Coordinates of C-alpha atoms and ligand atoms in Angstrom, one line a residue:
M227 CA 0.2 -0.3 0.0
Q228 CA 1.6 3.5 -0.9
H229 CA 0.5 6.7 1.4
V230 CA 0.0 9.5 -1.2
C231 CA -0.3 13.3 -0.8
I232 CA -1.4 15.2 -3.3
L233 CA -0.7 18.5 -3.4
G234 CA -2.9 20.7 -5.4
S235 CA -5.8 17.6 -5.5
T236 CA -8.7 19.9 -7.1
G237 CA -6.6 21.0 -9.8
S238 CA -6.8 19.2 -13.5
I239 CA -4.3 17.0 -12.4
G240 CA -5.4 16.1 -9.0
C241 CA -8.5 15.3 -9.9
S242 CA -7.4 12.5 -12.5
T243 CA -4.6 11.2 -10.1
L244 CA -7.9 10.5 -7.7
D245 CA -9.7 9.0 -10.5
V246 CA -6.9 6.7 -11.2
I247 CA -6.3 5.9 -7.4
A248 CA -10.3 5.2 -6.9
R249 CA -9.7 2.6 -10.0
N250 CA -6.9 0.8 -7.7
P251 CA -8.2 1.1 -4.2
E252 CA -6.5 -1.7 -2.8
K253 CA -2.9 -0.2 -3.9
Y254 CA -3.1 3.3 -2.3
S255 CA -4.2 5.2 0.5
V256 CA -4.9 9.0 0.3
D257 CA -3.9 10.6 3.2
V258 CA -3.1 14.2 2.6
L259 CA -5.0 16.7 0.3
T260 CA -3.7 20.3 -0.4
A261 CA -5.8 23.0 -2.5
N262 CA -5.4 26.8 -2.6
T263 CA -9.0 27.9 -2.1
N264 CA -11.4 25.3 -3.5
A265 CA -13.0 24.5 0.1
E266 CA -16.3 22.7 -2.0
K267 CA -14.3 20.6 -3.8
L268 CA -11.9 19.6 -1.1
F269 CA -15.1 18.9 1.0
E270 CA -15.7 16.8 -1.9
Q271 CA -12.8 14.9 -2.5
C272 CA -12.5 14.3 1.4
V273 CA -16.2 12.6 1.8
L274 CA -14.8 10.3 -1.2
V275 CA -11.5 9.2 0.6
K276 CA -11.1 10.1 3.9
P277 CA -7.9 11.8 4.3
K278 CA -6.2 12.1 7.4
L279 CA -5.1 15.9 6.8
V280 CA -6.0 18.8 4.7
V281 CA -4.3 22.2 4.0
L282 CA -6.2 25.2 2.7
V283 CA -3.8 27.6 1.7
D284 CA -6.4 30.7 2.2
S285 CA -7.3 30.8 5.7
E286 CA -10.8 31.7 5.4
Q287 CA -11.8 28.9 3.1
A288 CA -10.0 26.8 5.7
L289 CA -12.3 28.4 8.3
K290 CA -15.6 27.4 5.8
F291 CA -13.9 23.8 5.3
Q292 CA -13.5 23.5 9.2
R293 CA -17.3 24.2 10.0
Q294 CA -18.5 22.0 7.1
L295 CA -16.5 19.6 8.7
D296 CA -17.8 19.9 12.4
K297 CA -21.5 19.0 10.4
S298 CA -20.1 16.0 9.1
D299 CA -18.7 12.5 11.0
L300 CA -15.6 12.7 9.0
D301 CA -12.2 13.1 11.1
I302 CA -9.7 15.0 9.4
I303 CA -7.1 17.3 10.5
V304 CA -7.5 21.0 8.9
K305 CA -4.3 23.4 8.8
S306 CA -3.6 26.9 6.8
G307 CA -1.0 28.5 5.3
S308 CA 1.6 28.1 2.9
K309 CA 3.9 26.5 5.9
A310 CA 1.4 24.2 6.3
L311 CA 2.2 23.0 3.0
V312 CA 5.2 22.8 3.2
E313 CA 4.9 20.5 6.5
A314 CA 2.2 18.3 4.8
V315 CA 4.5 15.9 2.6
K316 CA 6.2 15.1 6.3
F317 CA 3.1 14.1 7.6
S318 CA 3.1 10.6 9.0
G319 CA 3.7 7.5 6.6
I320 CA 3.6 9.5 4.0
D321 CA 5.7 7.9 1.1
T322 CA 4.5 9.3 -2.1
V323 CA 3.7 12.7 -3.3
V324 CA 2.0 14.0 -6.3
A325 CA 3.6 17.5 -7.2
A326 CA 0.4 19.5 -8.4
I327 CA 0.1 22.5 -7.7
V328 CA 0.4 24.9 -10.5
G329 CA 3.2 27.6 -11.2
A330 CA 5.9 28.7 -8.5
A331 CA 3.7 28.5 -5.7
G332 CA 4.9 24.2 -5.8
L333 CA 8.6 24.9 -5.0
L334 CA 8.8 24.7 -1.4
P335 CA 6.5 22.0 -1.0
T336 CA 7.7 19.8 -3.6
L337 CA 11.6 20.6 -2.9
S338 CA 10.2 19.6 0.8
A339 CA 8.7 16.4 -0.2
V340 CA 12.1 15.7 -2.3
Q341 CA 14.0 16.2 1.2
Q342 CA 11.9 13.7 3.1
G343 CA 13.3 11.2 -0.2
H344 CA 9.7 10.3 -1.2
K345 CA 8.8 9.2 -4.1
V346 CA 7.7 12.8 -6.2
L347 CA 5.7 12.1 -8.9
L348 CA 6.4 15.9 -10.7
A349 CA 3.7 17.6 -12.7
N350 CA 4.6 21.0 -11.3
K351 CA 7.1 21.7 -14.0
E352 CA 7.8 25.5 -12.6
A353 CA 9.6 24.4 -9.7
L354 CA 12.1 22.4 -11.6
V355 CA 12.4 25.3 -14.4
M356 CA 12.8 27.7 -11.1
S357 CA 15.5 25.5 -9.6
G358 CA 16.6 23.2 -11.8
D359 CA 20.2 22.1 -10.6
L360 CA 19.1 23.0 -6.7
F361 CA 16.3 20.6 -7.2
M362 CA 18.0 17.8 -9.0
Q363 CA 20.8 17.9 -6.5
A364 CA 18.5 17.4 -3.3
V365 CA 16.9 14.4 -5.6
K366 CA 20.2 12.8 -5.3
D367 CA 21.3 13.7 -1.9
N368 CA 17.9 12.8 -0.3
G369 CA 17.4 9.7 -2.1
A370 CA 13.8 10.8 -3.6
T371 CA 12.7 9.0 -6.5
L372 CA 11.6 11.7 -9.1
L373 CA 9.1 10.5 -11.6
P374 CA 7.7 12.8 -14.5
V375 CA 4.0 13.2 -14.9
D376 CA 4.2 15.7 -17.4
S377 CA 2.8 13.8 -20.9
E378 CA 6.0 14.6 -22.9
H379 CA 8.7 13.8 -20.1
N380 CA 6.8 10.4 -19.1
A381 CA 6.9 9.5 -22.8
I382 CA 10.7 10.0 -23.1
F383 CA 11.5 8.5 -19.3
Q384 CA 9.5 5.4 -21.0
C385 CA 11.5 5.3 -23.9
L386 CA 14.9 5.6 -22.5
P387 CA 16.8 2.2 -22.1
E388 CA 15.9 0.7 -19.2
S389 CA 19.1 1.0 -17.2
D390 CA 18.8 4.9 -17.6
N391 CA 15.0 4.8 -15.7
A392 CA 16.7 4.3 -12.5
N393 CA 18.9 7.5 -12.6
L394 CA 18.0 9.4 -15.5
T395 CA 21.4 10.8 -16.0
S396 CA 23.3 8.9 -18.0
L397 CA 22.0 8.7 -21.8
S398 CA 24.1 5.9 -23.6
G399 CA 23.1 5.4 -27.6
V400 CA 20.4 8.1 -27.2
R401 CA 21.2 10.7 -30.3
K402 CA 18.4 13.2 -29.5
I403 CA 15.2 13.5 -27.4
L404 CA 12.4 14.6 -29.3
L405 CA 9.9 16.9 -27.5
T406 CA 6.3 16.5 -29.3
G407 CA 4.0 19.4 -28.9
S408 CA 0.5 20.0 -30.5
G409 CA 1.2 23.7 -31.4
G410 CA -2.1 24.6 -29.2
P411 CA -5.2 26.5 -30.7
F412 CA -3.5 29.3 -32.9
R413 CA -1.2 26.6 -34.6
L414 CA -3.1 28.0 -38.0
L415 CA -4.5 31.1 -36.9
P416 CA -3.5 34.0 -39.5
L417 CA -0.4 35.5 -37.5
E418 CA -2.2 39.3 -37.5
Q419 CA -5.5 37.8 -35.7
L420 CA -3.0 36.7 -32.8
K421 CA -3.6 40.0 -30.9
N422 CA -6.5 40.2 -30.9
V423 CA -7.6 36.5 -29.3
T424 CA -9.2 35.8 -26.1
P425 CA -8.7 34.5 -23.0
E426 CA -11.6 31.9 -23.6
Q427 CA -9.7 30.9 -26.9
A428 CA -6.4 30.6 -25.8
C429 CA -8.1 28.3 -23.0
A430 CA -9.8 26.1 -25.5
H431 CA -7.2 23.5 -26.6
P432 CA -8.1 21.1 -29.4
N433 CA -7.0 17.9 -27.4
W434 CA -6.0 18.6 -24.0
S435 CA -8.2 19.5 -21.0
M436 CA -6.2 21.3 -18.6
G437 CA -5.8 24.2 -15.7
K438 CA -6.1 27.6 -17.3
K439 CA -2.6 28.7 -16.8
I440 CA -1.1 25.8 -18.5
S441 CA -3.3 26.3 -21.4
V442 CA -2.8 29.5 -21.9
D443 CA 1.1 28.7 -21.7
S444 CA 0.5 25.9 -24.7
A445 CA -1.4 28.6 -26.7
T446 CA 1.8 30.4 -26.4
M447 CA 3.9 27.8 -26.8
M448 CA 5.8 28.7 -23.4
N449 CA 4.4 25.3 -22.5
K450 CA 6.9 24.0 -24.6
G451 CA 9.7 26.2 -23.7
L452 CA 9.4 25.3 -20.0
E453 CA 9.3 21.7 -20.9
L454 CA 12.7 22.2 -22.8
I455 CA 14.0 23.7 -19.7
E456 CA 12.2 20.5 -17.5
A457 CA 13.9 17.8 -20.1
C458 CA 17.5 19.6 -20.2
F459 CA 17.5 19.3 -16.3
L460 CA 15.3 16.1 -15.9
F461 CA 17.2 13.7 -18.2
N462 CA 20.5 16.0 -17.5
V463 CA 20.6 16.4 -21.5
A464 CA 22.0 19.7 -23.1
L465 CA 19.5 22.1 -24.8
E466 CA 21.0 20.7 -28.4
Q467 CA 20.3 17.0 -27.9
I468 CA 16.5 18.4 -27.7
D469 CA 14.5 18.9 -30.6
I470 CA 10.8 20.2 -31.0
V471 CA 8.5 18.3 -33.1
V472 CA 5.4 19.6 -33.5
H473 CA 2.4 17.0 -34.1
P474 CA -1.1 18.4 -33.7
Q475 CA -2.8 15.0 -32.9
S476 CA -1.4 14.5 -29.7
V477 CA -0.7 10.6 -30.0
V478 CA 2.8 10.3 -30.0
H479 CA 3.5 12.1 -26.8
S480 CA 7.1 12.3 -27.2
M481 CA 10.5 10.1 -29.0
V482 CA 13.6 9.0 -28.2
S483 CA 16.2 8.8 -31.3
F484 CA 19.3 6.5 -30.6
A485 CA 22.8 6.0 -32.5
D486 CA 21.5 2.7 -34.1
G487 CA 18.6 4.7 -36.2
S488 CA 16.2 3.6 -33.9
V489 CA 13.0 6.2 -32.8
L490 CA 10.9 4.9 -30.0
A491 CA 7.8 7.0 -29.1
Q492 CA 5.1 6.2 -26.7
M493 CA 1.7 7.0 -27.7
G494 CA -1.9 6.8 -26.7
K495 CA -4.9 8.9 -26.0
P496 CA -4.4 12.7 -24.7
D497 CA -5.4 12.1 -21.6
M498 CA -3.2 12.7 -18.4
R499 CA -4.6 9.6 -16.5
T500 CA -1.9 7.6 -18.3
P501 CA 0.7 9.4 -17.4
I502 CA -0.1 10.0 -13.8
A503 CA -0.8 5.9 -13.6
H504 CA 2.4 5.0 -15.1
T505 CA 4.1 7.2 -12.1
L506 CA 2.1 6.1 -9.8
A507 CA 2.8 2.1 -10.4
W508 CA 5.8 2.3 -11.4
P509 CA 7.6 -0.1 -12.4
E510 CA 4.3 -1.7 -12.2
R511 CA 1.2 -0.9 -14.6
I512 CA -2.0 -0.4 -13.1
E513 CA -5.6 0.3 -15.2
S514 CA -6.2 4.1 -15.6
G515 CA -9.5 4.6 -17.3
V516 CA -8.0 5.5 -20.4
E517 CA -9.0 3.4 -23.7
P518 CA -6.4 2.1 -25.9
L519 CA -5.7 3.8 -29.5
D520 CA -8.2 2.8 -31.9
F521 CA -5.5 2.2 -34.9
Y522 CA -8.0 1.5 -37.7
Q523 CA -9.9 4.5 -36.8
M524 CA -6.8 6.8 -36.5
T525 CA -6.4 9.9 -38.7
D526 CA -3.1 11.2 -40.1
L527 CA -0.5 11.4 -37.8
T528 CA 1.4 14.4 -38.7
F529 CA 4.9 16.0 -38.0
E530 CA 6.2 19.6 -38.6
A531 CA 9.5 21.9 -37.2
P532 CA 7.9 24.7 -34.7
D533 CA 7.2 27.9 -35.7
Y534 CA 9.2 30.8 -34.1
E535 CA 7.9 33.5 -35.5
R536 CA 4.5 32.7 -34.4
F537 CA 5.9 31.4 -30.9
P538 CA 8.5 33.7 -30.1
C539 CA 8.4 32.0 -26.0
L540 CA 10.2 29.1 -27.4
Q541 CA 12.9 31.4 -28.6
L542 CA 13.2 33.3 -25.2
A543 CA 13.0 29.6 -23.3
A544 CA 16.0 28.3 -25.0
K545 CA 18.1 31.3 -24.6
A546 CA 17.2 31.5 -21.0
M547 CA 18.3 28.1 -20.7
Q548 CA 21.7 28.5 -22.3
T549 CA 22.3 31.8 -19.8
G550 CA 21.4 29.4 -17.3
G551 CA 21.6 30.4 -13.4
T552 CA 18.3 32.4 -12.4
A553 CA 17.7 33.2 -15.9
P554 CA 14.6 30.2 -16.3
C555 CA 13.5 31.2 -12.8
I556 CA 13.2 34.5 -14.1
L557 CA 11.7 33.5 -17.3
N558 CA 8.9 31.6 -15.6
A559 CA 8.4 34.0 -12.9
A560 CA 7.6 36.7 -16.0
N561 CA 5.5 34.4 -17.5
E562 CA 3.5 33.7 -15.1
V563 CA 3.0 37.6 -13.8
A564 CA 2.0 37.6 -17.7
V565 CA -0.1 35.0 -18.3
A566 CA -2.1 36.3 -15.2
A567 CA -2.6 39.7 -16.5
F568 CA -3.9 38.1 -19.8
L569 CA -6.3 35.9 -18.0
Q570 CA -7.6 39.2 -15.8
K571 CA -7.7 41.0 -19.7
Q572 CA -5.2 43.9 -18.7
I573 CA -2.5 42.7 -21.4
E574 CA -2.9 41.1 -24.9
F575 CA -2.1 37.9 -26.0
T576 CA 1.0 39.1 -27.9
D577 CA 2.3 41.3 -25.1
I578 CA 2.8 38.1 -23.1
A579 CA 5.9 37.5 -24.9
K580 CA 7.2 41.0 -24.6
V581 CA 6.6 41.3 -20.9
I582 CA 8.8 38.0 -20.8
E583 CA 11.6 39.6 -22.8
L584 CA 11.3 43.0 -21.1
T585 CA 11.5 41.5 -17.8
I586 CA 14.5 39.2 -18.8
E587 CA 16.4 42.7 -20.1
Q588 CA 15.8 44.5 -16.9
I589 CA 17.0 41.9 -14.8
E590 CA 20.7 40.9 -13.9
V591 CA 21.4 36.9 -14.4
T592 CA 23.4 35.8 -11.3
E593 CA 24.1 31.7 -10.3
A594 CA 21.3 30.0 -8.6
N595 CA 23.4 28.2 -6.1
S596 CA 21.3 28.7 -3.0
L597 CA 17.2 28.7 -2.8
A598 CA 17.4 32.1 -1.5
C599 CA 19.2 33.1 -4.9
V600 CA 16.2 31.4 -6.9
L601 CA 13.3 32.9 -4.6
S602 CA 15.2 36.5 -4.7
A603 CA 15.0 36.0 -8.6
D604 CA 11.6 34.9 -8.5
R605 CA 10.2 37.8 -6.6
N606 CA 12.7 40.5 -8.5
A607 CA 10.9 39.4 -12.1
R608 CA 7.4 39.2 -10.6
E609 CA 7.7 43.0 -9.7
V610 CA 9.6 44.0 -12.7
A611 CA 6.8 42.2 -14.9
Q612 CA 4.4 44.1 -12.7
A613 CA 5.7 47.1 -13.3
L614 CA 5.9 46.9 -17.4
I615 CA 2.1 45.6 -17.1
L616 CA 1.3 48.7 -15.3
K617 CA 2.8 51.4 -17.1
G618 CA 1.6 49.5 -20.6
I619 CA 3.7 47.7 -22.8
E620 CA 5.8 49.4 -24.9
K621 CA 4.8 49.0 -28.3
R622 CA 6.8 47.7 -30.8
Ligands
NAD711 P1 -5.0 23.9 -11.7 O1 -5.2 25.3 -12.1 O2 -5.9 22.9 -12.3 O3 -4.9 23.2 -10.4 C1 -3.7 23.4 -9.8 C2 -4.1 23.5 -8.0 O4 -2.9 24.2 -7.4 C3 -5.1 23.4 -7.5 O5 -5.3 22.1 -6.6 C4 -4.9 24.4 -6.4 O6 -5.6 24.5 -5.4 C5 -3.4 24.7 -6.7 N1 -2.8 26.0 -6.4 C6 -3.0 26.7 -7.1 N2 -2.4 28.3 -6.9 C7 -1.6 27.9 -5.3 C8 -1.1 28.6 -4.7 N3 -0.8 29.3 -4.5 N4 -0.8 27.7 -3.5 C9 -1.1 26.4 -3.3 N5 -1.6 25.4 -4.3 C10 -2.1 26.1 -5.2 O7 -3.8 23.4 -13.0 P2 -3.4 22.0 -13.6 O8 -3.4 22.1 -14.7 O9 -3.9 20.7 -12.6 O10 -1.7 22.0 -13.4 C11 -1.1 21.6 -12.5 C12 0.4 21.5 -12.8 O11 0.6 20.4 -13.6 C13 1.6 22.5 -13.5 O12 2.3 23.2 -13.0 C14 1.0 22.1 -14.8 O13 1.9 22.9 -15.9 C15 1.7 20.9 -15.0 N6 0.7 20.0 -15.7 C16 -0.6 19.7 -15.8 C17 -1.0 19.3 -16.9 C18 -2.7 19.0 -17.4 O14 -3.3 18.5 -18.2 N7 -3.5 19.7 -16.6 C19 -0.2 18.3 -18.1 C20 1.1 18.6 -17.4 C21 1.8 19.4 -16.7
MG712 MG1 3.2 18.4 -21.5

């Protein structure tokens, strides 16, 4: 029996995780759930899985949750605040942590899970992008097992040679990693219309159903940029060893190309329950509720090169990785601020990349060799990005 803590249980990945676990009740006990503000959904989840501890970061929502709990016969410890989040992964008996918080808010609790030496199922790519080397060093130092939930990285993990799966480092015979991405909802939109797309259009992904932030990231392809950085750190490969391949059908979730000409691909329906089930059960396999592909019904599978003019965020991310140090952290923070502003209709879609670019230009990159450096770069970038948005993005 694995004892599971889900950080961010009320989100898209959190809900999919609970769905997979519900199909395998004899294997998993969900002991800890956490959420930011959604007390209602968290309570519904508690009725079903009866955890021992919940953390609601928002204190008012935690009170609301407690009042509802008092009227029920559930016996659950309720905590609030971001410190409680970092403590949640240390709850007695927990061995598996699903890192499914969105954005930089996930860094400290996810790192805390790594420091406990847990099995960590990583969906929260921003945490790794921010703190790359520090994060991977913590995995090593604490004997944690880091398993990628992000579908592309999970696919790569599945395609890598068996012997490498244990540590994700030495890539013998691997020529390239081929990181696939759908190109999002605006792959074919006439370029001049990009400026006027709405948050609703940006969040309507053709293949995947996801939280709002990652949906916008998919529309700008910053998601692929973040994933490029994520892959460099996870698999300890240089930027030049990864090619981005646009594959609009989202059937192939990524590939690994080998020295002898072989290319291995992992395929499946675009449903996050597959990589979640894979990481939960690894190295075994369990039911996920996802139907297999029907090859008799499958339409064309197509592949093409990414359009760097349409998706400037791809270049920005590659450049940040090349620069190293705190550059990926600055990129990530500026992106989070810009995406939030776009969702609130404060800036246009095409301003997202501009905010990021201008933020990066204004901040000095330093070594990212301590958590303090990383957190300070994150804070700094947020302030600069916010100020740029307030004063109106320079029109180019
Ligand atoms: P979501 O917005 O649906 O859910 C986010 C979760 O994080 C919620 O439970 C929310 O309560 C919690 N949260 C948000 N802000 C918080 C804060 N400040 N403090 C504490 N908790 C907070 O997001 P999602 O789509 O489930 O994505 C989660 C992570 O997984 C992201 O990093 C995303 O990039 C990654 N991911 C998601 C998908 C997907 O299909 N949704 C695929 C691959 C990777
Ligand atoms: Mg992905």
